[in-house]
mmCIF file of C-alpha atoms and ligand atoms in Angstrom:
data_model
loop_
_atom_site.group_PDB
_atom_site.id
_atom_site.type_symbol
_atom_site.label_atom_id
_atom_site.label_comp_id
_atom_site.label_asym_id
_atom_site.label_seq_id
_atom_site.Cartn_x
_atom_site.Cartn_y
_atom_site.Cartn_z
ATOM 1 C CA MET L 229 84.274 125.654 80.976
ATOM 2 C CA ASN L 230 82.196 124.108 77.920
ATOM 3 C CA ARG L 231 82.449 120.495 78.897
ATOM 4 C CA LEU L 232 80.924 121.201 82.087
ATOM 5 C CA ASN L 233 77.689 119.472 82.763
ATOM 6 C CA LEU L 234 75.553 121.851 83.822
ATOM 7 C CA ARG L 235 72.820 119.019 85.859
ATOM 8 C CA ASP L 236 75.631 118.248 87.326
ATOM 9 C CA ILE L 237 76.121 121.814 88.674
ATOM 10 C CA ALA L 238 72.463 122.319 89.676
ATOM 11 C CA SER L 239 72.661 118.966 91.876
ATOM 12 C CA LEU L 240 75.960 120.030 93.459
ATOM 13 C CA ASP L 241 74.138 123.206 93.985
ATOM 14 C CA SER L 242 71.321 121.486 95.878
ATOM 15 C CA LEU L 243 73.499 118.799 97.717
ATOM 16 C CA ILE L 244 75.260 122.384 99.123
ATOM 17 C CA ALA L 245 71.691 123.564 99.982
ATOM 18 C CA GLY L 246 70.414 120.588 101.494
ATOM 19 C CA ALA L 247 73.078 120.078 103.430
ATOM 20 C CA ALA L 248 73.893 121.420 107.129
ATOM 21 C CA ARG L 249 77.697 120.468 108.234
ATOM 22 C CA ILE L 250 79.938 119.427 104.284
ATOM 23 C CA THR L 251 83.838 118.119 104.562
ATOM 24 C CA VAL L 252 86.381 118.367 102.166
ATOM 25 C CA ILE L 253 88.582 115.684 101.775
ATOM 26 C CA GLY L 254 92.294 115.328 100.107
ATOM 27 C CA HIS L 255 94.300 112.603 99.690
ATOM 28 C CA MET L 256 97.483 111.123 101.760
ATOM 29 C CA LYS L 257 100.451 113.276 101.905
ATOM 30 C CA PRO L 258 98.419 116.546 100.639
ATOM 31 C CA ASP L 259 100.245 119.098 97.183
ATOM 32 C CA GLY L 260 99.085 122.878 96.668
ATOM 33 C CA ASP L 261 96.672 121.107 95.040
ATOM 34 C CA ALA L 262 95.233 118.604 97.473
ATOM 35 C CA VAL L 263 95.419 121.306 100.321
ATOM 36 C CA GLY L 264 94.436 124.482 97.032
ATOM 37 C CA SER L 265 91.430 123.122 96.758
ATOM 38 C CA GLY L 266 90.448 122.155 100.087
ATOM 39 C CA VAL L 267 91.444 124.723 101.827
ATOM 40 C CA ALA L 268 89.243 127.253 98.255
ATOM 41 C CA MET L 269 85.587 125.333 98.966
ATOM 42 C CA LEU L 270 86.121 125.489 102.296
ATOM 43 C CA SER L 271 86.451 129.046 102.451
ATOM 44 C CA PHE L 272 83.352 129.992 99.124
ATOM 45 C CA LEU L 273 81.145 127.105 102.132
ATOM 46 C CA GLU L 274 81.497 129.089 104.209
ATOM 47 C CA SER L 275 81.147 132.784 102.450
ATOM 48 C CA LEU L 276 77.341 130.383 102.093
ATOM 49 C CA GLY L 277 76.942 130.335 105.820
ATOM 50 C CA LYS L 278 78.047 126.431 105.306
ATOM 51 C CA ASP L 279 79.521 124.318 108.481
ATOM 52 C CA ALA L 280 83.029 123.613 106.678
ATOM 53 C CA ALA L 281 86.264 121.913 107.607
ATOM 54 C CA VAL L 282 88.572 119.867 105.208
ATOM 55 C CA VAL L 283 90.360 116.587 106.312
ATOM 56 C CA LEU L 284 93.375 115.726 105.186
ATOM 57 C CA PRO L 285 95.249 112.468 106.331
ATOM 58 C CA ASP L 286 98.678 112.932 106.861
ATOM 59 C CA THR L 287 100.226 116.444 107.224
ATOM 60 C CA TYR L 288 101.353 118.953 104.948
ATOM 61 C CA PRO L 289 104.123 121.149 103.757
ATOM 62 C CA ALA L 290 105.092 123.892 105.387
ATOM 63 C CA THR L 291 105.502 126.189 102.388
ATOM 64 C CA LEU L 292 102.051 126.055 102.214
ATOM 65 C CA SER L 293 100.757 127.259 106.198
ATOM 66 C CA PHE L 294 99.963 130.266 104.313
ATOM 67 C CA LEU L 295 96.786 129.476 102.581
ATOM 68 C CA ILE L 296 95.837 128.333 106.418
ATOM 69 C CA PRO L 297 95.651 131.217 108.185
ATOM 70 C CA PRO L 298 93.966 131.444 111.972
ATOM 71 C CA HIS L 299 90.791 131.061 110.744
ATOM 72 C CA VAL L 300 90.701 129.147 108.963
ATOM 73 C CA GLN L 301 93.260 126.681 111.729
ATOM 74 C CA GLY L 302 90.720 125.080 113.022
ATOM 75 C CA LYS L 303 88.695 124.204 110.097
ATOM 76 C CA VAL L 304 92.014 122.120 108.180
ATOM 77 C CA ILE L 305 92.154 118.692 110.466
ATOM 78 C CA VAL L 306 94.732 116.758 110.209
ATOM 79 C CA TYR L 307 93.709 112.604 110.445
ATOM 80 C CA GLU L 308 97.777 111.184 111.694
ATOM 81 C CA ASP L 309 97.161 113.921 114.528
ATOM 82 C CA PHE L 310 93.972 114.050 115.392
ATOM 83 C CA PRO L 311 92.559 111.340 114.036
ATOM 84 C CA ASP L 312 89.189 111.464 116.540
ATOM 85 C CA LYS L 313 88.069 115.058 115.746
ATOM 86 C CA ALA L 314 88.607 114.587 112.114
ATOM 87 C CA SER L 315 86.472 110.645 112.758
ATOM 88 C CA GLU L 316 83.717 112.253 114.083
ATOM 89 C CA ARG L 317 83.960 115.071 111.650
ATOM 90 C CA LEU L 318 83.405 112.584 109.120
ATOM 91 C CA LEU L 319 80.604 110.739 110.524
ATOM 92 C CA SER L 320 78.555 113.914 111.157
ATOM 93 C CA SER L 321 78.590 115.509 107.976
ATOM 94 C CA ASP L 322 75.742 115.530 105.937
ATOM 95 C CA LEU L 323 78.413 115.907 102.730
ATOM 96 C CA ILE L 324 81.661 114.691 102.029
ATOM 97 C CA LEU L 325 83.024 116.544 98.842
ATOM 98 C CA CYS L 326 86.349 114.349 98.356
ATOM 99 C CA GLN L 327 88.678 116.080 95.894
ATOM 100 C CA ASP L 328 91.951 115.401 94.003
ATOM 101 C CA PHE L 329 92.292 111.574 95.385
ATOM 102 C CA ASN L 330 90.006 108.773 92.340
ATOM 103 C CA SER L 331 89.140 106.421 95.515
ATOM 104 C CA PHE L 332 88.773 106.498 99.100
ATOM 105 C CA SER L 333 92.442 104.534 99.542
ATOM 106 C CA ARG L 334 94.547 107.733 98.896
ATOM 107 C CA THR L 335 92.683 108.607 101.489
ATOM 108 C CA GLY L 336 95.038 106.197 103.638
ATOM 109 C CA ASP L 337 94.401 105.505 107.339
ATOM 110 C CA ALA L 338 91.547 108.074 107.448
ATOM 111 C CA CYS L 339 90.081 105.516 104.988
ATOM 112 C CA THR L 340 87.887 102.892 106.328
ATOM 113 C CA VAL L 341 85.908 106.316 108.234
ATOM 114 C CA LEU L 342 85.149 108.012 104.919
ATOM 115 C CA SER L 343 83.531 104.487 104.066
ATOM 116 C CA ALA L 344 81.532 104.158 106.383
ATOM 117 C CA SER L 345 80.034 107.697 106.753
ATOM 118 C CA SER L 346 76.400 107.954 105.284
ATOM 119 C CA ALA L 347 76.983 111.395 103.897
ATOM 120 C CA GLU L 348 76.570 111.996 100.104
ATOM 121 C CA LYS L 349 80.075 112.048 98.842
ATOM 122 C CA ILE L 350 81.395 114.511 95.373
ATOM 123 C CA LEU L 351 84.020 113.595 94.014
ATOM 124 C CA ILE L 352 86.370 116.817 92.303
ATOM 125 C CA ASP L 353 88.782 114.951 90.045
ATOM 126 C CA HIS L 354 91.347 115.746 87.479
ATOM 127 C CA HIS L 355 93.045 111.446 87.829
ATOM 128 C CA PRO L 356 93.122 108.219 84.947
ATOM 129 C CA ASP L 357 90.275 106.657 85.984
ATOM 130 C CA PRO L 358 87.989 107.278 89.715
ATOM 131 C CA ASP L 359 85.755 104.563 91.448
ATOM 132 C CA ARG L 360 82.506 105.938 90.054
ATOM 133 C CA GLU L 361 80.582 103.681 92.185
ATOM 134 C CA CYS L 362 82.001 105.302 95.192
ATOM 135 C CA PHE L 363 79.768 108.951 94.994
ATOM 136 C CA ASN L 364 76.680 110.213 94.358
ATOM 137 C CA LEU L 365 78.139 112.995 92.191
ATOM 138 C CA CYS L 366 81.527 112.433 89.485
ATOM 139 C CA PHE L 367 83.261 116.106 88.803
ATOM 140 C CA SER L 368 86.184 113.756 86.926
ATOM 141 C CA ASP L 369 88.209 115.658 83.890
ATOM 142 C CA THR L 370 91.537 114.799 83.361
ATOM 143 C CA GLU L 371 92.314 117.748 80.928
ATOM 144 C CA VAL L 372 92.692 119.688 83.146
ATOM 145 C CA SER L 373 95.612 121.153 84.656
ATOM 146 C CA SER L 374 94.857 120.269 88.632
ATOM 147 C CA THR L 375 91.649 119.999 90.637
ATOM 148 C CA ALA L 376 91.929 123.520 91.715
ATOM 149 C CA GLU L 377 91.070 124.613 88.051
ATOM 150 C CA LEU L 378 88.625 122.277 88.305
ATOM 151 C CA LEU L 379 86.640 123.466 90.903
ATOM 152 C CA TYR L 380 88.043 126.453 89.202
ATOM 153 C CA HIS L 381 85.722 126.295 86.081
ATOM 154 C CA ILE L 382 82.751 124.501 88.418
ATOM 155 C CA LEU L 383 82.671 127.219 91.014
ATOM 156 C CA MET L 384 82.662 129.701 88.102
ATOM 157 C CA GLU L 385 79.275 127.538 86.933
ATOM 158 C CA MET L 386 77.627 128.410 90.485
ATOM 159 C CA PRO L 387 74.545 130.976 90.573
ATOM 160 C CA GLN L 388 76.636 132.597 93.852
ATOM 161 C CA THR L 389 79.835 134.289 91.748
ATOM 162 C CA GLY L 390 77.568 134.297 88.297
ATOM 163 C CA HIS L 391 80.919 133.490 85.959
ATOM 164 C CA ASP L 392 82.365 136.166 88.227
ATOM 165 C CA ALA L 393 86.287 135.263 89.713
ATOM 166 C CA HIS L 394 85.644 138.570 91.437
ATOM 167 C CA ASN L 395 82.866 137.595 93.610
ATOM 168 C CA LEU L 396 85.133 134.052 94.893
ATOM 169 C CA PRO L 397 86.403 134.545 98.169
ATOM 170 C CA SER L 398 89.605 135.968 98.165
ATOM 171 C CA LEU L 399 91.141 133.131 100.301
ATOM 172 C CA THR L 400 89.658 131.089 97.896
ATOM 173 C CA ALA L 401 90.451 132.279 94.011
ATOM 174 C CA THR L 402 94.509 132.760 96.185
ATOM 175 C CA ALA L 403 93.864 129.375 97.430
ATOM 176 C CA LEU L 404 93.546 128.181 93.320
ATOM 177 C CA MET L 405 96.118 130.063 91.950
ATOM 178 C CA THR L 406 98.076 128.212 94.185
ATOM 179 C CA GLY L 407 96.686 124.409 93.402
ATOM 180 C CA MET L 408 97.131 124.726 89.442
ATOM 181 C CA THR L 409 100.501 126.354 90.253
ATOM 182 C CA THR L 410 101.599 123.914 91.743
ATOM 183 C CA ASP L 411 100.275 121.486 89.618
ATOM 184 C CA THR L 412 101.360 122.573 86.097
ATOM 185 C CA ASN L 413 105.055 123.276 88.680
ATOM 186 C CA ASN L 414 104.785 127.289 87.576
ATOM 187 C CA PHE L 415 103.059 126.387 83.662
ATOM 188 C CA ALA L 416 105.335 123.487 82.715
ATOM 189 C CA ASN L 417 103.366 121.390 82.700
ATOM 190 C CA SER L 418 99.669 120.049 82.014
ATOM 191 C CA VAL L 419 99.082 123.907 80.854
ATOM 192 C CA PHE L 420 95.826 123.324 78.736
ATOM 193 C CA PRO L 421 94.050 126.567 76.938
ATOM 194 C CA THR L 422 91.118 126.968 79.692
ATOM 195 C CA THR L 423 94.174 126.747 82.409
ATOM 196 C CA LEU L 424 95.197 130.040 81.146
ATOM 197 C CA VAL L 425 92.083 131.390 81.518
ATOM 198 C CA MET L 426 91.610 130.670 84.769
ATOM 199 C CA ALA L 427 95.327 132.765 85.783
ATOM 200 C CA SER L 428 93.978 135.196 83.862
ATOM 201 C CA GLU L 429 91.083 136.111 86.063
ATOM 202 C CA LEU L 430 91.896 134.924 88.594
ATOM 203 C CA LEU L 431 95.099 137.927 88.208
ATOM 204 C CA GLU L 432 91.876 140.155 87.018
ATOM 205 C CA ALA L 433 90.176 139.644 90.153
ATOM 206 C CA GLY L 434 93.786 140.201 91.997
ATOM 207 C CA VAL L 435 94.809 137.751 92.545
ATOM 208 C CA ASP L 436 98.786 137.952 94.405
ATOM 209 C CA ARG L 437 100.732 135.738 92.383
ATOM 210 C CA GLU L 438 104.207 136.730 92.950
ATOM 211 C CA ARG L 439 102.697 136.157 97.174
ATOM 212 C CA ILE L 440 102.437 133.001 95.952
ATOM 213 C CA ILE L 441 105.301 131.728 94.257
ATOM 214 C CA GLY L 442 107.390 134.148 97.429
ATOM 215 C CA ASN L 443 105.562 131.508 99.143
ATOM 216 C CA VAL L 444 105.186 127.991 97.273
ATOM 217 C CA PHE L 445 109.184 128.115 95.071
ATOM 218 C CA ASN L 446 110.761 130.686 96.911
ATOM 219 C CA SER L 447 110.556 129.919 101.549
ATOM 220 C CA TYR L 448 112.203 126.450 101.892
ATOM 221 C CA GLY L 449 115.098 126.157 104.389
ATOM 222 C CA GLU L 450 119.026 125.720 103.127
ATOM 223 C CA SER L 451 118.703 122.006 103.857
ATOM 224 C CA ARG L 452 116.513 121.390 100.826
ATOM 225 C CA ILE L 453 119.057 122.656 98.212
ATOM 226 C CA ARG L 454 122.207 121.734 100.380
ATOM 227 C CA LEU L 455 120.007 118.517 100.198
ATOM 228 C CA MET L 456 119.588 118.650 96.439
ATOM 229 C CA GLY L 457 122.999 119.544 95.313
ATOM 230 C CA TYR L 458 123.849 116.217 97.429
ATOM 231 C CA LEU L 459 122.036 113.753 95.641
ATOM 232 C CA LEU L 460 122.182 115.226 91.894
ATOM 233 C CA ASP L 461 126.093 114.773 92.904
ATOM 234 C CA LYS L 462 126.637 111.679 94.904
ATOM 235 C CA CYS L 463 122.891 109.527 93.696
ATOM 236 C CA LEU L 464 121.987 110.748 90.774
ATOM 237 C CA LYS L 465 121.806 107.179 88.149
ATOM 238 C CA ILE L 466 121.630 106.561 84.793
ATOM 239 C CA THR L 467 120.303 103.414 83.819
ATOM 240 C CA GLY L 468 120.991 102.116 79.776
ATOM 241 C CA ASP L 469 117.520 102.759 79.167
ATOM 242 C CA GLY L 470 117.278 106.488 80.011
ATOM 243 C CA VAL L 471 115.692 105.852 83.314
ATOM 244 C CA ALA L 472 116.707 108.927 86.232
ATOM 245 C CA TYR L 473 117.097 107.252 89.228
ATOM 246 C CA MET L 474 117.909 108.744 92.990
ATOM 247 C CA ILE L 475 117.097 107.109 96.585
ATOM 248 C CA LEU L 476 117.195 109.282 99.551
ATOM 249 C CA ASP L 477 117.684 107.127 102.698
ATOM 250 C CA ARG L 478 116.397 108.075 106.169
ATOM 251 C CA LYS L 479 120.273 108.932 107.691
ATOM 252 C CA THR L 480 121.042 110.537 104.287
ATOM 253 C CA ALA L 481 117.160 112.302 105.012
ATOM 254 C CA MET L 482 117.971 113.032 109.014
ATOM 255 C CA LYS L 483 121.530 114.534 107.966
ATOM 256 C CA PHE L 484 120.718 116.992 106.071
ATOM 257 C CA GLY L 485 117.521 118.146 108.113
ATOM 258 C CA ILE L 486 114.887 117.577 105.780
ATOM 259 C CA ARG L 487 111.149 118.622 106.909
ATOM 260 C CA GLU L 488 107.922 116.989 105.383
ATOM 261 C CA GLY L 489 107.370 118.859 101.919
ATOM 262 C CA ASP L 490 111.762 119.425 100.879
ATOM 263 C CA THR L 491 111.922 116.804 98.701
ATOM 264 C CA GLU L 492 108.999 118.512 96.612
ATOM 265 C CA GLY L 493 109.992 118.544 93.061
ATOM 266 C CA PHE L 494 113.067 117.239 93.137
ATOM 267 C CA VAL L 495 111.756 114.030 90.314
ATOM 268 C CA ASN L 496 111.234 117.161 88.197
ATOM 269 C CA ILE L 497 115.298 118.232 87.622
ATOM 270 C CA PRO L 498 117.228 114.590 85.407
ATOM 271 C CA LEU L 499 114.246 115.183 83.235
ATOM 272 C CA ALA L 500 116.178 118.369 82.212
ATOM 273 C CA ILE L 501 118.787 115.343 80.337
ATOM 274 C CA ARG L 502 118.070 115.168 76.904
ATOM 275 C CA ASP L 503 118.864 111.130 77.165
ATOM 276 C CA VAL L 504 116.998 110.829 79.680
ATOM 277 C CA ARG L 505 113.066 110.113 79.011
ATOM 278 C CA MET L 506 111.481 108.799 82.856
ATOM 279 C CA SER L 507 112.499 110.107 86.156
ATOM 280 C CA ILE L 508 112.309 108.627 90.130
ATOM 281 C CA PHE L 509 112.408 109.573 93.418
ATOM 282 C CA LEU L 510 112.571 107.462 96.348
ATOM 283 C CA LYS L 511 112.423 108.404 99.438
ATOM 284 C CA GLU L 512 112.328 106.458 102.266
ATOM 285 C CA ASP L 513 109.538 106.464 105.349
ATOM 286 C CA THR L 514 109.631 103.948 108.291
ATOM 287 C CA ASP L 515 108.510 101.755 106.484
ATOM 288 C CA ARG L 516 108.785 102.407 102.753
ATOM 289 C CA PHE L 517 109.984 104.214 99.408
ATOM 290 C CA ARG L 518 107.422 106.394 98.591
ATOM 291 C CA VAL L 519 108.058 106.450 94.447
ATOM 292 C CA SER L 520 107.819 109.137 92.343
ATOM 293 C CA ILE L 521 107.890 109.194 88.693
ATOM 294 C CA ARG L 522 107.565 111.952 86.197
ATOM 295 C CA SER L 523 107.486 110.500 81.979
ATOM 296 C CA LYS L 524 108.625 112.886 79.774
ATOM 297 C CA LYS L 525 105.721 112.409 75.880
ATOM 298 C CA GLY L 526 105.690 108.530 75.073
ATOM 299 C CA ILE L 527 106.311 107.017 78.566
ATOM 300 C CA SER L 528 103.422 105.502 80.583
ATOM 301 C CA ALA L 529 104.353 107.211 84.252
ATOM 302 C CA ASN L 530 100.928 105.224 85.394
ATOM 303 C CA LEU L 531 101.433 102.870 83.702
ATOM 304 C CA CYS L 532 104.788 102.464 85.098
ATOM 305 C CA ALA L 533 103.586 103.023 88.342
ATOM 306 C CA ARG L 534 100.737 100.704 88.398
ATOM 307 C CA LYS L 535 102.934 97.962 87.453
ATOM 308 C CA TYR L 536 105.831 97.903 89.748
ATOM 309 C CA PHE L 537 105.532 101.019 92.143
ATOM 310 C CA ASN L 538 101.266 99.739 94.262
ATOM 311 C CA GLY L 539 100.814 103.383 92.666
ATOM 312 C CA GLY L 540 99.270 105.237 90.086
ATOM 313 C CA GLY L 541 98.874 108.684 89.200
ATOM 314 C CA HIS L 542 99.260 110.722 85.961
ATOM 315 C CA GLU L 543 99.861 109.555 82.199
ATOM 316 C CA LEU L 544 103.643 111.643 83.112
ATOM 317 C CA ALA L 545 103.089 112.075 86.810
ATOM 318 C CA SER L 546 102.915 108.926 88.835
ATOM 319 C CA GLY L 547 103.260 107.405 92.704
ATOM 320 C CA GLY L 548 104.324 104.705 94.460
ATOM 321 C CA ARG L 549 105.481 102.881 97.226
ATOM 322 C CA LEU L 550 108.304 99.664 97.925
ATOM 323 C CA MET L 551 107.352 98.512 101.247
ATOM 324 C CA ILE L 552 110.587 97.487 103.195
ATOM 325 C CA PRO L 553 110.918 95.019 103.887
ATOM 326 C CA GLY L 554 107.672 93.317 101.430
ATOM 327 C CA ASP L 555 109.226 94.619 99.392
ATOM 328 C CA VAL L 556 112.748 95.638 99.418
ATOM 329 C CA ARG L 557 115.123 95.326 102.091
ATOM 330 C CA ASN L 558 117.086 98.725 101.842
ATOM 331 C CA SER L 559 118.355 101.383 99.399
ATOM 332 C CA ARG L 560 120.836 98.825 97.751
ATOM 333 C CA GLN L 561 117.823 96.224 96.724
ATOM 334 C CA ALA L 562 115.525 99.220 96.050
ATOM 335 C CA SER L 563 118.357 100.381 93.031
ATOM 336 C CA SER L 564 118.631 96.630 92.067
ATOM 337 C CA TYR L 565 114.918 96.933 92.005
ATOM 338 C CA ILE L 566 114.756 100.103 89.917
ATOM 339 C CA LYS L 567 117.386 98.549 87.717
ATOM 340 C CA LYS L 568 115.869 95.199 86.759
ATOM 341 C CA VAL L 569 112.170 96.211 86.630
ATOM 342 C CA THR L 570 112.470 99.213 84.770
ATOM 343 C CA HIS L 571 114.466 97.905 82.108
ATOM 344 C CA THR L 572 112.006 95.194 81.519
ATOM 345 C CA PHE L 573 110.201 98.266 81.794
ATOM 346 C CA MET L 574 111.795 100.554 79.158
ATOM 347 C CA THR L 575 112.490 97.302 76.396
ATOM 348 C CA GLY L 576 108.798 96.081 76.034
ATOM 349 C CA GLN L 577 110.048 92.708 77.664
HETATM 350 P P1 LIG W 730 103.792 112.505 93.789
HETATM 351 O O1 LIG W 730 105.484 112.434 92.546
HETATM 352 O O2 LIG W 730 104.125 113.784 93.485
HETATM 353 O O3 LIG W 730 103.799 112.276 94.674
HETATM 354 O O4 LIG W 730 102.711 112.123 92.853
HETATM 355 C C1 LIG W 730 102.374 112.465 91.536
HETATM 356 C C2 LIG W 730 101.075 112.163 91.146
HETATM 357 O O5 LIG W 730 100.735 110.843 91.476
HETATM 358 C C3 LIG W 730 99.623 112.927 91.759
HETATM 359 O O6 LIG W 730 98.676 112.908 91.109
HETATM 360 C C4 LIG W 730 99.624 111.339 92.757
HETATM 361 O O7 LIG W 730 98.338 112.373 93.124
HETATM 362 C C5 LIG W 730 99.677 110.258 92.375
HETATM 363 N N1 LIG W 730 100.061 109.381 93.568
HETATM 364 C C6 LIG W 730 101.096 108.883 93.883
HETATM 365 N N2 LIG W 730 101.764 108.606 94.732
HETATM 366 C C7 LIG W 730 100.001 107.402 94.513
HETATM 367 C C8 LIG W 730 99.585 105.742 94.456
HETATM 368 O O8 LIG W 730 100.581 106.116 95.906
HETATM 369 N N3 LIG W 730 98.597 105.527 93.815
HETATM 370 C C9 LIG W 730 98.055 106.629 93.419
HETATM 371 N N4 LIG W 730 97.326 105.928 92.370
HETATM 372 N N5 LIG W 730 98.325 107.547 92.822
HETATM 373 C C10 LIG W 730 99.499 108.280 93.708
HETATM 374 MN MN1 LIG W 731 96.406 117.611 91.729
#
């Protein structure tokens, strides 16, 4: 990719060469891009003979477990489950690659240890406004589909691959294709010319796209589809300002037997309605509602998330949280809050 600075690639190469113990860290509630780009880098680093690992702040959706085959399992450490092991790993690393997030705070409880680690830190990310001062080297580009895509173009520039995707370890290639496929919602959003170049080269190199699609889009339990029907029928609200929202409370999630990742993509569905310009999905957690926001061109999901939902993200795809009881006490209050703030937001008052 032309935009990559070759001096940065040389710095990355020499930082990797000079480090024995290297750790990749992703963001809270890791998605296909965080897990995909993490495992891709892990597998690439192992092919160079490095002691590599991935730390994820909390658990990943079951649909992504195909990216973590038995030989990788001990090297993907979930901080929430093994805080001591994850902390020791971060503190004893020579180099930490921060992937798919723009600020340490996105690593949740792992943030303190990440900040305390004396390792050199490199950012590889596609979110706007990164905290550049926290990193020794930054690869930050918002004009790519995903962190996986950015990492693909970086790896193609590395001397070990020599611009040929055939030279990537097979797990790296699969994980990169997965991260890009989930972040673009299977080529529906944020597809750039470079995204198709990457997809084409990875297919050419033998990546099995059907296997990826089968795992990430077609391997959910029945409960997801039953819940989707219920939410769309009973819970979807559309305001006069063109904002659609759904709130999933804990009781309903328990009733349907919902697991982590089962509600992935629900927020996109109401955007199919002509008059809907922004869609918001809330999922109740122990002490908060997790918020997902998607918007159509001309409406900034990012601004809405930053202003009203303690979050941020991309222009058209963002997230955040409403704390219970700090921001709202229950779903009813959350509903009134959404109506009120989105009216202000959409009418520019
Ligand atoms: P999702 O709705 O899929 O959870 O998140 C959509 C996008 O918003 C992702 O790019 C994610 O990184 C970003 N995002 C989600 N939650 C937060 C948050 O709390 N803070 C910030 N800054 N970004 C978030
Ligand atoms: Mn991403």
